[in-house]
PDB file of C-alpha atoms in Angstrom:
ATOM      1  CA  MET B1044      63.252  80.393 181.561  1.00  0.00           C
ATOM      2  CA  ILE B1045      65.167  83.323 182.993  1.00  0.00           C
ATOM      3  CA  CYS B1046      68.679  83.862 181.738  1.00  0.00           C
ATOM      4  CA  ALA B1047      71.316  86.559 181.662  1.00  0.00           C
ATOM      5  CA  PRO B1048      70.702  89.156 178.919  1.00  0.00           C
ATOM      6  CA  VAL B1049      73.782  88.104 176.944  1.00  0.00           C
ATOM      7  CA  ALA B1050      72.831  84.409 177.076  1.00  0.00           C
ATOM      8  CA  CYS B1051      69.243  85.138 176.019  1.00  0.00           C
ATOM      9  CA  GLN B1052      70.502  87.354 173.217  1.00  0.00           C
ATOM     10  CA  ALA B1053      72.913  84.640 172.074  1.00  0.00           C
ATOM     11  CA  VAL B1054      70.128  82.046 171.964  1.00  0.00           C
ATOM     12  CA  ARG B1055      67.817  84.378 170.025  1.00  0.00           C
ATOM     13  CA  TYR B1056      70.657  85.427 167.706  1.00  0.00           C
ATOM     14  CA  PHE B1057      71.418  81.737 167.091  1.00  0.00           C
ATOM     15  CA  ALA B1058      67.758  81.139 166.141  1.00  0.00           C
ATOM     16  CA  GLY B1059      67.928  84.017 163.657  1.00  0.00           C
ATOM     17  CA  ALA B1060      71.255  82.739 162.349  1.00  0.00           C
ATOM     18  CA  CYS B1061      69.724  79.278 161.804  1.00  0.00           C
ATOM     19  CA  LEU B1062      66.943  80.816 159.741  1.00  0.00           C
ATOM     20  CA  ALA B1063      69.522  82.836 157.800  1.00  0.00           C
ATOM     21  CA  LEU B1064      71.582  79.686 157.234  1.00  0.00           C
ATOM     22  CA  VAL B1065      68.595  77.803 155.785  1.00  0.00           C
ATOM     23  CA  LEU B1066      67.881  80.687 153.407  1.00  0.00           C
ATOM     24  CA  ASP B1067      71.588  81.072 152.580  1.00  0.00           C
ATOM     25  CA  VAL B1068      72.032  77.370 151.757  1.00  0.00           C
ATOM     26  CA  THR B1069      68.830  77.381 149.701  1.00  0.00           C
ATOM     27  CA  VAL B1070      69.888  80.404 147.655  1.00  0.00           C
ATOM     28  CA  VAL B1071      73.386  79.001 147.035  1.00  0.00           C
ATOM     29  CA  THR B1072      72.088  75.544 146.108  1.00  0.00           C
ATOM     30  CA  VAL B1073      69.428  76.885 143.739  1.00  0.00           C
ATOM     31  CA  ALA B1074      71.789  79.448 142.176  1.00  0.00           C
ATOM     32  CA  ILE B1075      74.439  76.802 141.468  1.00  0.00           C
ATOM     33  CA  ALA B1076      71.771  74.414 140.139  1.00  0.00           C
ATOM     34  CA  PHE B1077      70.740  77.144 137.667  1.00  0.00           C
ATOM     35  CA  GLY B1078      74.336  77.495 136.487  1.00  0.00           C
ATOM     36  CA  LEU B1079      75.595  80.443 138.498  1.00  0.00           C
ATOM     37  CA  HIS B1080      79.292  80.199 139.381  1.00  0.00           C
ATOM     38  CA  VAL B1081      80.164  79.416 143.018  1.00  0.00           C
ATOM     39  CA  VAL B1082      81.560  82.877 143.826  1.00  0.00           C
ATOM     40  CA  PRO B1083      78.512  84.989 142.865  1.00  0.00           C
ATOM     41  CA  ALA B1084      76.178  82.278 144.178  1.00  0.00           C
ATOM     42  CA  ARG B1085      77.913  82.501 147.542  1.00  0.00           C
ATOM     43  CA  ALA B1086      77.772  86.310 147.516  1.00  0.00           C
ATOM     44  CA  LEU B1087      74.027  86.191 146.800  1.00  0.00           C
ATOM     45  CA  GLY B1088      73.479  83.682 149.622  1.00  0.00           C
ATOM     46  CA  LEU B1089      75.453  85.845 152.034  1.00  0.00           C
ATOM     47  CA  ALA B1090      73.424  88.940 151.107  1.00  0.00           C
ATOM     48  CA  VAL B1091      70.186  87.081 151.841  1.00  0.00           C
ATOM     49  CA  GLY B1092      71.610  85.704 155.104  1.00  0.00           C
ATOM     50  CA  LEU B1093      72.947  89.076 156.241  1.00  0.00           C
ATOM     51  CA  THR B1094      69.634  90.809 155.605  1.00  0.00           C
ATOM     52  CA  THR B1095      67.832  88.031 157.477  1.00  0.00           C
ATOM     53  CA  THR B1096      70.093  88.296 160.531  1.00  0.00           C
ATOM     54  CA  TYR B1097      69.680  92.080 160.559  1.00  0.00           C
ATOM     55  CA  LEU B1098      65.891  91.828 160.555  1.00  0.00           C
ATOM     56  CA  CYS B1099      65.946  89.126 163.248  1.00  0.00           C
ATOM     57  CA  SER B1100      68.404  91.156 165.334  1.00  0.00           C
ATOM     58  CA  VAL B1101      66.250  94.264 165.134  1.00  0.00           C
ATOM     59  CA  TRP B1102      62.877  92.602 165.733  1.00  0.00           C
ATOM     60  CA  PHE B1103      63.784  89.663 167.961  1.00  0.00           C
ATOM     61  CA  VAL B1104      67.241  89.871 169.552  1.00  0.00           C
ATOM     62  CA  PHE B1105      68.429  93.354 170.494  1.00  0.00           C
ATOM     63  CA  ARG B1106      65.396  95.582 169.775  1.00  0.00           C
ATOM     64  CA  PRO B1107      67.297  98.845 169.195  1.00  0.00           C
ATOM     65  CA  ARG B1108      65.549 102.219 168.952  1.00  0.00           C
ATOM     66  CA  PRO B1109      64.760 103.230 166.284  1.00  0.00           C
ATOM     67  CA  PRO B1110      64.106  99.659 165.165  1.00  0.00           C
ATOM     68  CA  LEU B1111      64.712  99.977 161.424  1.00  0.00           C
ATOM     69  CA  SER B1112      66.738 102.535 159.543  1.00  0.00           C
ATOM     70  CA  LEU B1113      69.072 102.709 156.586  1.00  0.00           C
ATOM     71  CA  GLY B1114      71.772 104.062 158.894  1.00  0.00           C
ATOM     72  CA  GLY B1115      71.224 101.204 161.333  1.00  0.00           C
ATOM     73  CA  PHE B1116      71.440  98.667 158.519  1.00  0.00           C
ATOM     74  CA  THR B1117      74.622 100.314 157.203  1.00  0.00           C
ATOM     75  CA  ARG B1118      76.251 100.202 160.649  1.00  0.00           C
ATOM     76  CA  TYR B1119      75.126  96.596 161.064  1.00  0.00           C
ATOM     77  CA  VAL B1120      76.624  95.572 157.704  1.00  0.00           C
ATOM     78  CA  ALA B1121      79.885  97.339 158.567  1.00  0.00           C
ATOM     79  CA  GLY B1122      79.974  95.576 161.935  1.00  0.00           C
ATOM     80  CA  GLN B1123      79.342  92.207 160.329  1.00  0.00           C
ATOM     81  CA  SER B1124      82.096  92.565 157.723  1.00  0.00           C
ATOM     82  CA  ALA B1125      84.800  90.592 159.571  1.00  0.00           C
ATOM     83  CA  GLY B1126      82.579  87.622 160.357  1.00  0.00           C
ATOM     84  CA  THR B1127      81.094  87.755 156.885  1.00  0.00           C
ATOM     85  CA  ALA B1128      84.538  87.828 155.267  1.00  0.00           C
ATOM     86  CA  VAL B1129      85.598  84.794 157.299  1.00  0.00           C
ATOM     87  CA  ASN B1130      82.311  83.045 156.472  1.00  0.00           C
ATOM     88  CA  TYR B1131      82.688  83.818 152.762  1.00  0.00           C
ATOM     89  CA  GLY B1132      86.335  82.770 152.571  1.00  0.00           C
ATOM     90  CA  VAL B1133      85.924  79.488 154.430  1.00  0.00           C
ATOM     91  CA  SER B1134      82.729  78.461 152.656  1.00  0.00           C
ATOM     92  CA  THR B1135      83.940  79.461 149.173  1.00  0.00           C
ATOM     93  CA  VAL B1136      87.167  77.474 149.523  1.00  0.00           C
ATOM     94  CA  LEU B1137      85.253  74.466 150.854  1.00  0.00           C
ATOM     95  CA  LEU B1138      82.625  74.792 148.084  1.00  0.00           C
ATOM     96  CA  ALA B1139      85.370  74.783 145.466  1.00  0.00           C
ATOM     97  CA  LEU B1140      86.918  71.700 147.089  1.00  0.00           C
ATOM     98  CA  ALA B1141      83.495  70.009 147.173  1.00  0.00           C
ATOM     99  CA  ALA B1142      83.615  69.988 143.350  1.00  0.00           C
ATOM    100  CA  GLY B1143      79.869  69.799 142.830  1.00  0.00           C
ATOM    101  CA  ASP B1144      79.060  67.304 145.596  1.00  0.00           C
ATOM    102  CA  ARG B1145      75.716  68.639 146.872  1.00  0.00           C
ATOM    103  CA  LEU B1146      76.006  67.330 150.431  1.00  0.00           C
ATOM    104  CA  LEU B1147      79.563  68.622 150.821  1.00  0.00           C
ATOM    105  CA  GLY B1148      78.414  71.943 149.353  1.00  0.00           C
ATOM    106  CA  ILE B1149      75.719  72.274 152.009  1.00  0.00           C
ATOM    107  CA  LEU B1150      78.249  71.335 154.691  1.00  0.00           C
ATOM    108  CA  ALA B1151      80.699  73.918 153.301  1.00  0.00           C
ATOM    109  CA  VAL B1152      78.173  76.733 153.689  1.00  0.00           C
ATOM    110  CA  GLY B1153      77.333  75.524 157.208  1.00  0.00           C
ATOM    111  CA  VAL B1154      80.985  75.427 158.275  1.00  0.00           C
ATOM    112  CA  GLY B1155      81.549  78.951 156.976  1.00  0.00           C
ATOM    113  CA  ALA B1156      78.467  80.171 158.814  1.00  0.00           C
ATOM    114  CA  GLY B1157      79.572  78.507 162.041  1.00  0.00           C
ATOM    115  CA  VAL B1158      83.039  80.034 161.900  1.00  0.00           C
ATOM    116  CA  GLY B1159      81.591  83.511 161.351  1.00  0.00           C
ATOM    117  CA  PHE B1160      78.820  83.175 163.970  1.00  0.00           C
ATOM    118  CA  VAL B1161      80.779  84.221 167.048  1.00  0.00           C
ATOM    119  CA  LEU B1162      82.366  87.208 165.334  1.00  0.00           C
ATOM    120  CA  ASN B1163      78.996  88.287 163.957  1.00  0.00           C
ATOM    121  CA  PHE B1164      77.165  87.964 167.288  1.00  0.00           C
ATOM    122  CA  LEU B1165      79.743  90.093 169.074  1.00  0.00           C
ATOM    123  CA  ALA B1166      79.655  92.724 166.325  1.00  0.00           C
ATOM    124  CA  ALA B1167      75.836  92.763 166.242  1.00  0.00           C
ATOM    125  CA  ARG B1168      75.634  93.110 170.008  1.00  0.00           C
ATOM    126  CA  ARG B1169      78.045  96.036 169.896  1.00  0.00           C
ATOM    127  CA  THR B1170      76.256  97.688 166.960  1.00  0.00           C
ATOM    128  CA  LEU B1171      72.629  97.132 168.035  1.00  0.00           C
ATOM    129  CA  ARG B1172      72.692  97.844 171.732  1.00  0.00           C
ATOM    130  CA  ALA B1173      69.799  96.196 173.546  1.00  0.00           C
ATOM    131  CA  ARG B1174      67.060  98.379 174.988  1.00  0.00           C
ATOM    132  CA  PHE B1175      65.248  96.625 177.856  1.00  0.00           C
TER     133      PHE B1175
END
C-alpha cells in the first residue's frame, strides 16, 4: 500500500502507541495490584510508554539520523510533555474515579492515552524529522 508520508507515519506511530499502551496498562495494573498508589503507578506506566514510543519512533516511524542519542531522547521527551501531561491528568483523574474497578482502570488509562495521542504524534513528527 502506498500512502502519503504523513499518513504512513501516523499509522506506524499508532502501532507503536498501541504497543506502548499495552505495556503502560500492564505496568499500572501490576503496580496497583502490588499496592503502589495510583499516582506513582501512573507515572511509572507513562515512563515505560514514553520510552517505548521513542524507540518505535526512532526505529520504525521517523528514522532520524543519528537514530539513537541521549540528546535525541531528551528532545523527544521535551516534545512529548504536553501530550503526556494531558494523558497523565485525564487518566489519573479517571483512575481515581474508577475506585479500584479493574476494567474502568484499564479504560481510564486508554482514554488518557487516546487524548494525548494526537498531541504526541505532532510533537514527535516535529522533533524526529523523517529521513527518506
